[in-house]
Coordinates of C-alpha atoms in Angstrom, one line a residue:
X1 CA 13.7 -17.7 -3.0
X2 CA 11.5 -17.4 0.4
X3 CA 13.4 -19.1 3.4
X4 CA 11.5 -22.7 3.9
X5 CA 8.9 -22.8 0.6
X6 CA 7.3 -26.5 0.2
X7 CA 6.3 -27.9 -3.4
X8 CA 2.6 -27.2 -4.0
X9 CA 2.1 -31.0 -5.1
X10 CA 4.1 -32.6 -2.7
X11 CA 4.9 -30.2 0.2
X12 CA 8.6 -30.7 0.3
X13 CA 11.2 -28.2 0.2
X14 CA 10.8 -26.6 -3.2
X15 CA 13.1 -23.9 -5.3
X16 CA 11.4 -23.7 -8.9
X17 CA 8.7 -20.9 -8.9
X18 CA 5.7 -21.0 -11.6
X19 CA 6.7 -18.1 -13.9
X20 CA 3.1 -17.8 -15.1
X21 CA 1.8 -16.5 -12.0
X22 CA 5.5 -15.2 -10.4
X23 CA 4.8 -12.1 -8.1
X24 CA 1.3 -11.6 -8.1
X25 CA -0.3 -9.8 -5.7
X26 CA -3.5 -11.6 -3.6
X27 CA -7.1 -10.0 -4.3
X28 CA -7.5 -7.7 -1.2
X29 CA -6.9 -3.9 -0.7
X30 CA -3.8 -4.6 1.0
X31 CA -2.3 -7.3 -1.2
X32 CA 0.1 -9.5 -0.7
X33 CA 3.0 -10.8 -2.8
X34 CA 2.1 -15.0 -3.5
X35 CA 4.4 -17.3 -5.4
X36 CA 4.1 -20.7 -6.0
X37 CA 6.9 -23.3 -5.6
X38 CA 7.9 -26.2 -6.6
X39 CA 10.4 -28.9 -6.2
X40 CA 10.6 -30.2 -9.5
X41 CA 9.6 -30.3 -13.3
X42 CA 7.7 -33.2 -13.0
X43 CA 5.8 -31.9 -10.0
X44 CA 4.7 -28.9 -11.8
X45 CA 3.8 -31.1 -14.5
X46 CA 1.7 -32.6 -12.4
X47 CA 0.1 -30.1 -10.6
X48 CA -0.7 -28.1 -13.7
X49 CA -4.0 -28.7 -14.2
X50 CA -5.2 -28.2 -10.7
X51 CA -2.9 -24.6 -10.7
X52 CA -3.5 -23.6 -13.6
X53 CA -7.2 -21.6 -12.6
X54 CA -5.4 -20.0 -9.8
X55 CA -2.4 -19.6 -12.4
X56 CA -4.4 -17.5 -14.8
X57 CA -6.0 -15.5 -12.4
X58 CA -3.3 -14.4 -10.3
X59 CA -1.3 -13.3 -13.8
X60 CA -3.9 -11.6 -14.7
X61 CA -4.5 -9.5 -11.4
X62 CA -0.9 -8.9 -11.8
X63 CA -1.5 -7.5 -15.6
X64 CA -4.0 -5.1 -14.1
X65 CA -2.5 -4.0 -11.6
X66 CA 0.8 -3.0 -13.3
X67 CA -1.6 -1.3 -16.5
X68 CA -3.4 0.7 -13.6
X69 CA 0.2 1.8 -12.3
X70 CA 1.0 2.7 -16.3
X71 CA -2.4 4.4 -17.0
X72 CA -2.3 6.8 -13.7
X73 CA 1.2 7.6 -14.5
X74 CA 0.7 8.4 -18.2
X75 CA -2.2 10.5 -17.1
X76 CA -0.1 12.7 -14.6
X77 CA 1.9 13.0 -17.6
X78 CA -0.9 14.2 -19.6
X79 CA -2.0 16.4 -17.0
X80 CA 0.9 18.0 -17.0
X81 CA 1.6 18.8 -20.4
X82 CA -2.0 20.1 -20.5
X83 CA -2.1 22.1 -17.3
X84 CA -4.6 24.6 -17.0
X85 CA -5.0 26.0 -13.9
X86 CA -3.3 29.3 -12.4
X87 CA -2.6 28.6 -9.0
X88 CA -0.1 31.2 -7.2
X89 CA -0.3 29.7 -3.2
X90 CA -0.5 25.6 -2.2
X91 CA -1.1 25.2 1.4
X92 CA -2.1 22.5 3.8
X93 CA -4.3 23.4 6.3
X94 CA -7.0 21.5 8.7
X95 CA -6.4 18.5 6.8
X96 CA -7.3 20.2 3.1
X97 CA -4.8 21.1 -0.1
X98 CA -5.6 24.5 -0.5
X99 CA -5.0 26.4 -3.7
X100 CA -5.1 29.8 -4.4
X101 CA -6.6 30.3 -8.0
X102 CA -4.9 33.4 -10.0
X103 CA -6.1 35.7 -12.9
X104 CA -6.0 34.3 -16.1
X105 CA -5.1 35.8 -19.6
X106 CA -8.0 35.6 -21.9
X107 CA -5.9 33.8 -24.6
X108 CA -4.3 31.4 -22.3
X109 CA -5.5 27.3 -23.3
X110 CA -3.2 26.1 -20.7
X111 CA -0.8 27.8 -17.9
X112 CA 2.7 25.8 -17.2
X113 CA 2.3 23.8 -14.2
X114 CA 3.8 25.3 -10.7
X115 CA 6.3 23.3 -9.9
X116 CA 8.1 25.7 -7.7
X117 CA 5.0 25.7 -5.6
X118 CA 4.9 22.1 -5.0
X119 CA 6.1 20.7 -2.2
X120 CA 6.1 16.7 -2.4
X121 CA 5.1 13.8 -5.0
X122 CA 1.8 13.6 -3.1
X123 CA 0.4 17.1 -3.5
X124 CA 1.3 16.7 -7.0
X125 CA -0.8 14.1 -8.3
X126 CA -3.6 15.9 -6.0
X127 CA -3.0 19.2 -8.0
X128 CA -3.0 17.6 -11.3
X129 CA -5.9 15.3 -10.5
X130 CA -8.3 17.9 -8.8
X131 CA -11.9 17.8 -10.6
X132 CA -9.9 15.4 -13.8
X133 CA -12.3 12.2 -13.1
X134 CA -14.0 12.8 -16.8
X135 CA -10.6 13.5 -18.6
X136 CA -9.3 10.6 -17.1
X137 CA -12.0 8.9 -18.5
X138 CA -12.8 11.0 -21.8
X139 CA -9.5 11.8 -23.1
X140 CA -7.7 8.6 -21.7
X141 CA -10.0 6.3 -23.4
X142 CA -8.3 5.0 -26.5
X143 CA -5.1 4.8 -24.1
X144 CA -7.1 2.5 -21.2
X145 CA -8.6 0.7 -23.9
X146 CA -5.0 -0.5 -25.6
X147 CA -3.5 -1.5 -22.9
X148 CA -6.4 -3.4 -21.2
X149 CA -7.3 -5.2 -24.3
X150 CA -5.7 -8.1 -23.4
X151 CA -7.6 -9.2 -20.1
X152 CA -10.5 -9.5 -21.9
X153 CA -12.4 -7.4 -18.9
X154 CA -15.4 -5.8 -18.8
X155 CA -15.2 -2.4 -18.1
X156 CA -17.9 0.6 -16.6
X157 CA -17.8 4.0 -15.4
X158 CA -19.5 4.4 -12.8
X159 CA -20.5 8.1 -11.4
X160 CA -20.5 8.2 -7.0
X161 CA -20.8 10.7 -4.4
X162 CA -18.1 9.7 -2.2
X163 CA -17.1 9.8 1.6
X164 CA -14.3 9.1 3.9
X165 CA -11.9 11.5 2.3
X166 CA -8.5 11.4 3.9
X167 CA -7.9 14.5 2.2
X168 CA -9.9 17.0 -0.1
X169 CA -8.7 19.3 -2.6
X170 CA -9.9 23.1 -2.3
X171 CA -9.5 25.7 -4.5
X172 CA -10.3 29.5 -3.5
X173 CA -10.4 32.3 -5.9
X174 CA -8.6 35.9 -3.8
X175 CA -10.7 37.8 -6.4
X176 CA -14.0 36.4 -5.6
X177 CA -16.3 34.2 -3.1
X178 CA -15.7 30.9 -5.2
X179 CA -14.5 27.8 -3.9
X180 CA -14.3 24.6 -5.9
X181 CA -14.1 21.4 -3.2
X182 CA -13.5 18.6 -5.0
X183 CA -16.0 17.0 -2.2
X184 CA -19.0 18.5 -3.4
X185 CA -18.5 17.0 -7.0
X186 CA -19.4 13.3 -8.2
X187 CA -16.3 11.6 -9.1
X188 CA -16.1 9.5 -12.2
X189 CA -14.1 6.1 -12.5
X190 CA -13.7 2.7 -14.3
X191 CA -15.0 -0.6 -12.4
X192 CA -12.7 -3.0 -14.1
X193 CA -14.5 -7.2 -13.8
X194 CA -11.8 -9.9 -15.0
X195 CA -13.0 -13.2 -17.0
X196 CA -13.0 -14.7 -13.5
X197 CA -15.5 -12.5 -12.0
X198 CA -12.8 -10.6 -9.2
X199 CA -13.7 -6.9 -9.7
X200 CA -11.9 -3.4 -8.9
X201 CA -11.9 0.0 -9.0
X202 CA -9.6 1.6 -11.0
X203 CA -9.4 5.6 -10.0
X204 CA -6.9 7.4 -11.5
X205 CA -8.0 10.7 -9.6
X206 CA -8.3 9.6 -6.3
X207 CA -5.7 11.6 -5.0
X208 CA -7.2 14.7 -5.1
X209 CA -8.8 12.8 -2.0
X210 CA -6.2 11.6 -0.4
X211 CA -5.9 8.1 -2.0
X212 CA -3.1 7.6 -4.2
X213 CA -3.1 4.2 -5.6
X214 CA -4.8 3.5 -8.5
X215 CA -6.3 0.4 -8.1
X216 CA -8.7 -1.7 -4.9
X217 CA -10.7 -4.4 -5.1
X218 CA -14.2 -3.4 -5.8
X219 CA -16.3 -4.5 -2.9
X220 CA -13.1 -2.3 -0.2
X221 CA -13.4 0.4 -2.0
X222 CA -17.4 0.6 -2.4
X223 CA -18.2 -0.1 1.2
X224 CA -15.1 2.5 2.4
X225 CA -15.5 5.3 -0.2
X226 CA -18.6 5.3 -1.8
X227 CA -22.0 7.6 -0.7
X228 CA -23.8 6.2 -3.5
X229 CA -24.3 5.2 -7.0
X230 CA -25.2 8.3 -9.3
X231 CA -25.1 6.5 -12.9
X232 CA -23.4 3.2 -14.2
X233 CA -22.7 3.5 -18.1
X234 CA -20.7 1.5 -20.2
X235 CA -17.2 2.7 -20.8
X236 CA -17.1 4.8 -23.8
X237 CA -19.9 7.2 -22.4
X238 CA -17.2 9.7 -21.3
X239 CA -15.4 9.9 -24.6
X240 CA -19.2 10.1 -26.5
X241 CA -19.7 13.1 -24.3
X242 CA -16.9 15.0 -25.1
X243 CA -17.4 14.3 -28.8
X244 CA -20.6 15.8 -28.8
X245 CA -19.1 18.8 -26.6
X246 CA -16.4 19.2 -29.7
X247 CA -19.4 18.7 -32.2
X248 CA -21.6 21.5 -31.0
X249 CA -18.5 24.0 -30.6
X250 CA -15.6 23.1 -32.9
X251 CA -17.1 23.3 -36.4
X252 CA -14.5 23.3 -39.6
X253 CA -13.9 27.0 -41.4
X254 CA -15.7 27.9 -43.9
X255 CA -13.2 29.8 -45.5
X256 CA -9.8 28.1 -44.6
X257 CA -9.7 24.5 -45.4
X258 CA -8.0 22.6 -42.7
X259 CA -8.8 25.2 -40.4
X260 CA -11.8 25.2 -37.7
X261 CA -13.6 27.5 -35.8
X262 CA -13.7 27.9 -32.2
X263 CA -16.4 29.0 -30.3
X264 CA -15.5 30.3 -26.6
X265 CA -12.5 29.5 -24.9
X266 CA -13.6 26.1 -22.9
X267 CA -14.1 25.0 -26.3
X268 CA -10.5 26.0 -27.2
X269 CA -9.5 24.2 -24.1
X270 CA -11.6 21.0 -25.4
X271 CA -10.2 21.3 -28.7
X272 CA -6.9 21.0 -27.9
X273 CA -7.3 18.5 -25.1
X274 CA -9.0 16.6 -28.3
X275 CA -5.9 17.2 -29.6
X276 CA -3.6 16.0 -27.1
X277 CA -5.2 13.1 -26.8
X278 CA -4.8 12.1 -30.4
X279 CA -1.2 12.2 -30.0
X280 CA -0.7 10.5 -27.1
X281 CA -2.7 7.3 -29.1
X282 CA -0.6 7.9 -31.7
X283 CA 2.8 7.5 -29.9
X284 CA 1.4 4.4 -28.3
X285 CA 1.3 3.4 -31.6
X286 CA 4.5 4.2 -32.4
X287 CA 5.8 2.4 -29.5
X288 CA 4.5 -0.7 -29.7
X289 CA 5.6 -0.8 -33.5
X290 CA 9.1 -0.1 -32.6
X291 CA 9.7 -2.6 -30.0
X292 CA 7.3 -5.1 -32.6
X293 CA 4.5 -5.9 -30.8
X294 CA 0.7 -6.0 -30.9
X295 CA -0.5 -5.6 -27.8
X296 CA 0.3 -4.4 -24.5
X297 CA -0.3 -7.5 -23.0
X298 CA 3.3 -9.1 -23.7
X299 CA 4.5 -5.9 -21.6
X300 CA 2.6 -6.5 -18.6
X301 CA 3.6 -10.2 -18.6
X302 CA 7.6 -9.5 -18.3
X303 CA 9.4 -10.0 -15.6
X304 CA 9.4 -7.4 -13.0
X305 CA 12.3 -6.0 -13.6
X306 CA 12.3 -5.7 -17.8
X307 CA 8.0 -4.7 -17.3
X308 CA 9.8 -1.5 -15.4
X309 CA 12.1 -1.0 -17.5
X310 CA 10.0 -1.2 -20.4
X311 CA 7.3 1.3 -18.5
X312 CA 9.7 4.0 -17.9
X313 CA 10.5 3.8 -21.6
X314 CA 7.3 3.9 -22.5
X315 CA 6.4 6.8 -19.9
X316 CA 9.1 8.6 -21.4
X317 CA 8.3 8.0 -24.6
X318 CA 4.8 9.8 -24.1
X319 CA 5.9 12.8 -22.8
X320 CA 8.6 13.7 -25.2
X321 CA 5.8 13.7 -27.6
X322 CA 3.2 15.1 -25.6
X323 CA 5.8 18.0 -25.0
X324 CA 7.1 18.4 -28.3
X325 CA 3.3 18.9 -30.2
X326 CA 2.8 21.6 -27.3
X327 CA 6.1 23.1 -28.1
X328 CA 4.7 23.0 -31.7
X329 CA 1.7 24.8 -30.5
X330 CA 3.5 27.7 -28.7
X331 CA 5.5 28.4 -31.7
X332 CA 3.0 29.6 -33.5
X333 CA 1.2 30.8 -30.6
X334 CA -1.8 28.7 -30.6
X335 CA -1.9 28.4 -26.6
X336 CA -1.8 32.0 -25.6
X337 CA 0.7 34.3 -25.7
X338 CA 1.8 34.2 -22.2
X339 CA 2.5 31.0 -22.0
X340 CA 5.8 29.4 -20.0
X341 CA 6.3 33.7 -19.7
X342 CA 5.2 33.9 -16.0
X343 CA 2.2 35.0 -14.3
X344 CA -1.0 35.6 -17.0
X345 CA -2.2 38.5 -16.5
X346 CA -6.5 39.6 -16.8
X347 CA -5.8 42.5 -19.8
X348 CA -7.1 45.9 -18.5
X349 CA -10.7 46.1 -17.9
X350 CA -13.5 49.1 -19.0
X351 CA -13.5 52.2 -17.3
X352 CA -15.3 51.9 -14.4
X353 CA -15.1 48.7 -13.5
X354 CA -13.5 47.5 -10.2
X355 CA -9.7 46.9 -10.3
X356 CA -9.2 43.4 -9.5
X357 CA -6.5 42.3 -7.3
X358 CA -3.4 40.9 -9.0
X359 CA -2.4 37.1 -8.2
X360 CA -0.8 36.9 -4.7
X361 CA -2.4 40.6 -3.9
X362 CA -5.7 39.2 -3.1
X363 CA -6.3 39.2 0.3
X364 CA -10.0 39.8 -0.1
X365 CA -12.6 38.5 -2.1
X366 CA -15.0 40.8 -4.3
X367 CA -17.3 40.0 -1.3
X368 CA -15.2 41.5 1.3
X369 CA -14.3 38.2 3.1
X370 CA -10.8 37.2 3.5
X371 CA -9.6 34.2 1.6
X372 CA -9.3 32.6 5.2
X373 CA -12.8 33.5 6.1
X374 CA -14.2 32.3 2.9
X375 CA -12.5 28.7 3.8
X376 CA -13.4 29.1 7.4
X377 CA -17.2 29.4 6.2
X378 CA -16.9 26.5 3.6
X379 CA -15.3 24.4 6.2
X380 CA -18.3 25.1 8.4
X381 CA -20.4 23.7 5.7
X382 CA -18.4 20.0 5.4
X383 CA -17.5 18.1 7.2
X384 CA -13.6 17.4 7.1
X385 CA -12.5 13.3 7.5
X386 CA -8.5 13.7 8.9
X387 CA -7.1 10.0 8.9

């Protein structure tokens, strides 16, 4: 109990705290912790009706805040089950995360995340969230969907160019002159409205800019972070676009029932993300069935201390199963032959072609430039916002 808290009917020295609305945090982007005390049963009797507004609001901030804390953690999860990206050097420098992309094997779906290259929490969620705003969205969907249901929110994605990066996630290529700056991309994420009209943001991938907390009030976060508005659609758009991406390239075999046919390897990495994604609804599912509930929203409303306990169960729970239908999937070598084996390897190209440089051999770039001069030149090009 705080030291000196007065009843909120009568203003004298209370010890009884309202369990409904127990450790919720205030609506601002740095939010406080409020409780509300009370002297006696009959005083929160009382009181109820005039609390109970601020009652069901504050829990219900609280729900959304602990579901955005569950949602960006399950997606690092998925991230990182589904990695995809060969990177062989992660480096700070001038205030970016820059990533030195390696050659790929032309089988490879996915590529075991570098771990050993990592150097704190924070540059992890930055490498498994660079240029991931639509899978957070697409292939998160049913997940966001289950545990939100029970705030009765509206939800949109909105599309924004945005500014006031405190840090920005670069990724160079040795082997060539590209560089993918998470900067020069619209970023996709969910503005989340509650029944009584307080909105956020809820950005799951914000840390590829520096930001690593999922959720801010709407109105902080658009003044401090967004450009402007590219495209507001209802949520469900991102999901319906990757269906149709699955659709046009992912058609059943003609010849094998059960089987499919694949056309190009970004469908293959679709696919399988499709895939993924299944299962992860699936043991959500299963999880809520064995602890015999219906919703999520009983979860969120725990106490602090069983809601953690019952999140790490449930974290845990999704990546077993996540790990254990891609360890399915190596078996019988459906992701590439080289994966978990080290380095992939580019197979041997025609006679006569240029010999490309090997991961971690790459000083230059097919252009000549050094990897430093090709970052030198793009930093030229942006500006860079250091907090």
């Amino acid at each position: 109990m705080a030291q000196n808290s007065l009843c909120a009917r009568c203003h004298k020295f209370a010890n009884r705290v309202c369990a409904g609305c127990k450790s919720s945090p205030s609506y601002a982007a740095t939010p406080r912790i409020l409780t509300v005390y009370y002297c006696s049963r009959e005083c929160q009797v009382a009181d109820w009706l005039a609390h109970k507004p601020y009652c069901k609001a504050s829990s219900s901030r609280r729900s959304l805040y602990r579901a955005a804390d569950t949602i960006q953690k399950a997606f690092l999860i998925y991230r990182e089950v589904v990695f995809d990206k060969l990177f062989t050097k992660v480096e700070e420098r001038n205030g970016l995360l820059l990533l030195t992309e390696g050659c790929y094997a032309r089988d490879d779906i996915f590529v075991p995340f570098p771990k050993t290259l990592v150097k704190t929490e924070l540059d992890r969620q930055a490498i498994l969230t660079h240029l991931t705003c639509n899978d957070a969205l697409g292939w998160m969907h049913d997940f966001i969907s289950k545990i939100l249901e029970g705030l009765s929110a509206r939800l949109e994605e909105y599309s924004v160019k945005g500014k006031n990066h405190r840090r920005s996630t670069v990724v160079v290529c040795p082997i060539g002159s590209d560089v993918n700056d998470s900067r020069t991309y619209q970023h996709d994420l969910l503005k989340v409205t509650l029944p009584g009209g307080q909105a956020y943001a809820l950005d799951t991938t914000s840390a590829q800019y520096g930001y690593y907390k999922p959720l801010i009030p709407w109105d902080d976060f658009f003044s401090w972070r967004v450009d402007y508005v590219i495209a507001v659609r209802p949520f469900g758009s991102c999901k319906m676009d990757f269906q149709k991406e699955l659709d046009k390239n992912v058609r059943p075999d003609k010849k094998i029932q059960g089987k499919v046919s694949i056309f190009g390897l970004e469908a293959g990495v679709f696919y399988h993300n499709h895939k993924f994604s299944t299962v992860l609804n699936e043991s959500s599912n299963k999880w809520l069935m064995r602890e015999g509930l219906r919703h999520f929203s009983k979860v969120l409303g725990l106490t602090l201390e069983n809601f953690e306990e019952k999140a790490i169960d449930l974290l845990g729970h999704f990546e077993k199963e996540l790990k254990d239908y891609r360890d399915c999937l190596v078996g019988e070598g459906r992701l590439g032959k080289k994966f978990g084996k080290g380095v992939a390897q580019l197979p041997p190209r025609s006679k006569g072609d240029k010999i490309l440089a090997k991961p971690g051999e790459g000083d230059k770039s097919e252009t000549g430039n050094s990897v430093e001069e090709v970052v030198a030149e793009m930093m030229k090009l942006a500006d860079v916002f250091i907090s």
